Amino acid sequence: MNRSAERKLIEKAAAGDKSAATKLIKAHQGSLYAYILRMSGKPEMAEDIVQDAFVRVLMHLDRFDPRFRFSTWLFTIAKRLYLNANQKLKPHYDTEIVGGWDAEAQSPSAPAIRAEVETNARGCIQKALDSLSDEQREVILLFHQQNWSISAIARHLDMPEGTVKSHLHRGRQRMRRLISEDQQQSDLVAEVWS
Amino acid sequence: MKRRKGTRSENPMDVGAGSKPRPSVDAYFDRELCPDTIESLLDSMRRSRTERQRFDDTQSMLDDLRAPIDAPDVSCRILGEVGERRGWLTTGQRRMVFVGRLATAACLLLVVSGLLLVRRNNPQAFRAADATGPVSGVVAATGSEAEAGIRAIGDQLRTFERICEPAVADAASSVTSCDSLCGKVRAVTVSAPQDFSMPLSPGLGEWLGAGNVKVVVVVSRTAPGDLAPAGADETINQWMIAPGQSFRLPSYDAPMATGPRQMNVADWTTSAGRIR
């Protein structure tokens, strides 16, 4: 959808046109869902965030600044919602009880559980994405999955373009290495079983 | 120049030792290469198996990343929630809103152009004053306006007095005159307060009993000192009594101290100038 068509849809939806709002949702819900799903790895969370982000955007369409892309606005709101949801889901530990335990090892994301969850629910790509830092993951997804430009990502994340590129290279390198190791391990297992 | 750790060259071409610059795989995936340079990269990959493996691995990884995800359709839920909060408008309703806005804009335009037209034809119409005037002028004008207002009130009171005068004439013989101070106060002037006794006649009683009417008895002697806040130098003084009450004034010095039916000291007032 080009920008002028998108702007007309936004104007109509802001005026209360349901069909225009439907077209806007249909145009962006897939990419937004994919982005949040890859960011969070949780389908339910992604679905809720997509819904919440669209509701917020449609309720405040009159505030939309046409100088920017609609998707940028939508993704920014969705990302904030994701961060909020992530913050709420973060496990809290009583430090006095836990004492010197390794919180990482005892958390629900402990390697054993995580491995099981990942094996069952996530693909190899998701596992590699999860291993990245938040910035690296976001840059990788926006650049390679959403096809945003380096400059657009830099503006969106409020960081220099050089930093965006650095995150991109390191993230890609790390993902490639992890996927390669995973592949080697799978090949080894297959060889042993055969 | 010393490079910072972890940063990479902005140049998308890798320069190997003793070899000519060749484009990097990362630069390709960064979408920084032009078609000619891409051709050069492909050439280099044909010669290097490691390079090609790296390229294939990255390409495969990114293809997986871009693979379409089966996203659930949440449009109905979104539209329902937004509809509950702000509602959707039909085409007709939206047209009405548009027409309403257009009409408002047209009205505003009409008003503005009307004002401009008036101003063009009569430039003096919107001028507040030709020149600024001193404040004293404004004060003088206000004073005269206030005087006129008071005069009008006086006229009304005189009319009221004319209506009341017959009733007062029927009262005690010692009452020499009557006046109305304001809407709810009546003044009765007596000449000899020492012997003044005023059992209210039926006519006067009716008149006095209306609403919060009070009788003001005026004597032509200096008021006693204990009747503060009356001014001791007043030659005409007034005592106010409740409506419907009779009162007796045997002597000027002790009329108010005895009996519940006597005058109320708190109602003491002096406004001699208003009493005839």
Short mmCIF file of C-alpha atoms in Angstrom, two decimals, chain A:
data_model
loop_
_atom_site.label_atom_id
_atom_site.label_comp_id
_atom_site.label_asym_id
_atom_site.label_seq_id
_atom_site.Cartn_x
_atom_site.Cartn_y
_atom_site.Cartn_z
CA MET A 1 0.00 0.00 0.00
CA ASN A 2 1.48 3.36 -0.97
CA ARG A 3 1.56 6.26 1.43
CA SER A 4 -1.17 8.36 -0.16
CA ALA A 5 -3.59 5.43 -0.19
CA GLU A 6 -2.67 4.68 3.39
CA ARG A 7 -3.23 8.31 4.38
CA LYS A 8 -6.69 8.29 2.81
CA LEU A 9 -7.53 5.12 4.71
CA ILE A 10 -6.33 6.71 7.93
CA GLU A 11 -8.45 9.82 7.32
CA LYS A 12 -11.52 7.72 6.63
CA ALA A 13 -10.93 5.48 9.63
CA ALA A 14 -10.45 8.57 11.82
CA ALA A 15 -13.81 9.86 10.56
CA GLY A 16 -15.44 6.62 11.72
CA ASP A 17 -15.30 4.49 8.58
CA LYS A 18 -15.24 0.87 9.66
CA SER A 19 -14.22 -0.57 6.30
CA ALA A 20 -11.19 1.73 6.10
CA ALA A 21 -10.16 0.64 9.60
CA THR A 22 -10.56 -2.99 8.55
CA LYS A 23 -8.28 -2.45 5.54
CA LEU A 24 -5.67 -0.82 7.76
CA ILE A 25 -5.77 -3.73 10.19
CA LYS A 26 -5.59 -6.34 7.45
CA ALA A 27 -2.64 -4.55 5.87
CA HIS A 28 -0.52 -4.50 9.01
CA GLN A 29 -1.64 -7.18 11.42
CA GLY A 30 0.40 -9.96 9.79
CA SER A 31 3.72 -8.15 9.86
CA LEU A 32 3.08 -6.78 13.35
CA TYR A 33 2.17 -10.22 14.66
CA ALA A 34 5.29 -11.75 13.07
CA TYR A 35 7.47 -9.03 14.56
CA ILE A 36 6.07 -9.34 18.09
CA LEU A 37 6.03 -13.12 17.89
CA ARG A 38 9.69 -13.14 16.93
CA MET A 39 10.45 -10.61 19.65
CA SER A 40 8.62 -12.45 22.39
CA GLY A 41 8.44 -16.04 21.17
CA LYS A 42 4.95 -16.22 22.72
CA PRO A 43 2.00 -16.47 20.30
CA GLU A 44 -0.62 -15.49 22.90
CA MET A 45 1.32 -12.45 23.94
CA ALA A 46 1.84 -11.46 20.32
CA GLU A 47 -1.87 -11.75 19.61
CA ASP A 48 -2.83 -9.65 22.63
CA ILE A 49 -0.27 -7.00 21.82
CA VAL A 50 -1.37 -6.77 18.19
CA GLN A 51 -4.97 -6.30 19.31
CA ASP A 52 -4.11 -3.75 21.98
CA ALA A 53 -1.80 -1.80 19.67
CA PHE A 54 -4.43 -1.54 16.95
CA VAL A 55 -7.12 -0.48 19.43
CA ARG A 56 -4.88 2.27 20.78
CA VAL A 57 -3.91 3.43 17.31
CA LEU A 58 -7.49 3.46 16.02
CA MET A 59 -8.69 5.34 19.09
CA HIS A 60 -6.12 8.07 18.50
CA LEU A 61 -5.93 8.27 14.73
CA ASP A 62 -6.49 12.02 14.90
CA ARG A 63 -3.07 12.32 16.55
CA PHE A 64 -1.29 10.56 13.70
CA ASP A 65 1.47 12.67 12.18
CA PRO A 66 1.35 12.10 8.40
CA ARG A 67 5.05 12.94 8.09
CA PHE A 68 5.81 9.48 9.44
CA ARG A 69 4.80 6.07 8.23
CA PHE A 70 1.78 4.47 9.84
CA SER A 71 3.72 1.24 10.39
CA THR A 72 6.42 3.11 12.33
CA TRP A 73 3.81 4.52 14.68
CA LEU A 74 2.07 1.19 15.04
CA PHE A 75 5.30 -0.71 15.69
CA THR A 76 6.43 1.87 18.25
CA ILE A 77 3.21 1.47 20.21
CA ALA A 78 3.38 -2.31 19.91
CA LYS A 79 6.96 -2.34 21.12
CA ARG A 80 6.03 -0.27 24.20
CA LEU A 81 3.21 -2.68 24.92
CA TYR A 82 5.60 -5.58 24.50
CA LEU A 83 8.09 -4.04 26.92
CA ASN A 84 5.30 -3.44 29.46
CA ALA A 85 4.01 -6.98 29.09
CA ASN A 86 7.52 -8.37 29.35
CA GLN A 87 8.12 -6.36 32.50
CA LYS A 88 4.94 -7.74 34.06
CA LEU A 89 5.86 -11.31 33.13
CA LYS A 90 9.36 -11.06 34.55
CA PRO A 91 9.62 -13.47 37.48
CA HIS A 92 10.21 -11.84 40.86
CA TYR A 93 12.27 -13.69 43.43
CA ASP A 94 12.47 -13.16 47.12
CA THR A 95 16.16 -12.46 47.48
CA GLU A 96 16.17 -13.43 51.16
CA ILE A 97 14.79 -16.88 50.44
CA VAL A 98 16.76 -17.46 47.29
CA GLY A 99 19.92 -16.28 48.96
CA GLY A 100 22.96 -17.10 46.90
CA TRP A 101 21.16 -19.29 44.43
CA ASP A 102 21.74 -18.72 40.80
CA ALA A 103 18.53 -16.97 39.83
CA GLU A 104 19.07 -17.70 36.15
CA ALA A 105 19.46 -21.40 36.82
CA GLN A 106 16.34 -21.54 39.00
CA SER A 107 14.10 -19.39 36.86
CA PRO A 108 11.47 -20.79 34.51
CA SER A 109 13.89 -20.03 31.70
CA ALA A 110 16.41 -22.42 33.13
CA PRO A 111 18.25 -24.38 30.43
CA ALA A 112 16.37 -27.66 30.93
CA ILE A 113 12.91 -26.15 30.75
CA ARG A 114 13.92 -23.66 28.15
CA ALA A 115 15.35 -26.38 25.94
CA GLU A 116 12.14 -28.36 26.18
CA VAL A 117 9.96 -25.37 25.50
CA GLU A 118 12.09 -24.30 22.63
CA THR A 119 12.26 -27.74 21.11
CA ASN A 120 8.53 -28.04 21.20
CA ALA A 121 7.32 -24.58 20.48
CA ARG A 122 10.01 -22.64 18.74
CA GLY A 123 12.08 -23.24 15.72
CA CYS A 124 15.76 -22.98 15.34
CA ILE A 125 15.47 -19.37 14.21
CA GLN A 126 13.54 -18.39 17.30
CA LYS A 127 16.15 -20.00 19.50
CA ALA A 128 18.85 -18.05 17.73
CA LEU A 129 16.84 -14.85 18.01
CA ASP A 130 16.29 -15.42 21.72
CA SER A 131 20.02 -15.64 22.23
CA LEU A 132 20.48 -12.08 21.00
CA SER A 133 20.33 -8.94 23.06
CA ASP A 134 17.10 -6.96 22.83
CA GLU A 135 18.70 -4.35 20.57
CA GLN A 136 20.28 -6.91 18.27
CA ARG A 137 17.02 -8.85 17.99
CA GLU A 138 15.01 -5.75 17.24
CA VAL A 139 17.47 -4.51 14.64
CA ILE A 140 17.63 -7.90 12.94
CA LEU A 141 13.84 -8.20 12.83
CA LEU A 142 13.19 -4.67 11.63
CA PHE A 143 15.87 -4.88 8.94
CA HIS A 144 15.50 -8.42 7.66
CA GLN A 145 11.92 -9.31 8.53
CA GLN A 146 10.20 -5.92 8.14
CA ASN A 147 12.58 -4.54 5.48
CA TRP A 148 13.09 -1.24 7.25
CA SER A 149 16.08 0.86 6.19
CA ILE A 150 19.07 1.41 8.45
CA SER A 151 18.16 5.10 8.79
CA ALA A 152 14.54 4.30 9.68
CA ILE A 153 15.69 1.85 12.35
CA ALA A 154 18.15 4.41 13.69
CA ARG A 155 15.35 6.96 14.02
CA HIS A 156 12.97 4.42 15.52
CA LEU A 157 15.46 3.21 18.12
CA ASP A 158 17.03 6.63 18.59
CA MET A 159 20.58 5.42 17.99
CA PRO A 160 23.28 6.28 15.43
CA GLU A 161 23.24 4.40 12.13
CA GLY A 162 26.70 3.00 12.88
CA THR A 163 25.38 1.42 16.07
CA VAL A 164 22.45 -0.06 14.16
CA LYS A 165 24.86 -1.61 11.66
CA SER A 166 27.04 -2.91 14.45
CA HIS A 167 24.03 -4.59 16.11
CA LEU A 168 23.02 -5.98 12.74
CA HIS A 169 26.39 -7.57 11.99
CA ARG A 170 26.94 -8.96 15.45
CA GLY A 171 23.40 -10.29 15.66
CA ARG A 172 23.62 -11.95 12.27
CA GLN A 173 27.00 -13.44 13.09
CA ARG A 174 25.76 -14.83 16.40
CA MET A 175 22.61 -16.27 14.88
CA ARG A 176 24.60 -17.90 12.08
CA ARG A 177 26.99 -19.49 14.55
CA LEU A 178 24.20 -20.80 16.78
CA ILE A 179 22.23 -22.19 13.88
CA SER A 180 25.37 -23.85 12.52
CA GLU A 181 26.13 -25.44 15.91
CA ASP A 182 22.57 -26.59 16.20
CA GLN A 183 22.71 -28.09 12.76
CA GLN A 184 25.95 -29.93 13.58
CA GLN A 185 24.41 -31.31 16.75
CA SER A 186 21.32 -32.47 14.90
CA ASP A 187 23.47 -34.15 12.28
CA LEU A 188 25.47 -35.90 15.01
CA VAL A 189 22.30 -37.16 16.73
CA ALA A 190 20.92 -38.37 13.43
CA GLU A 191 24.19 -40.18 12.75
CA VAL A 192 24.21 -41.89 16.17
CA TRP A 193 20.58 -43.03 15.89
CA SER A 194 21.08 -44.33 12.43
#
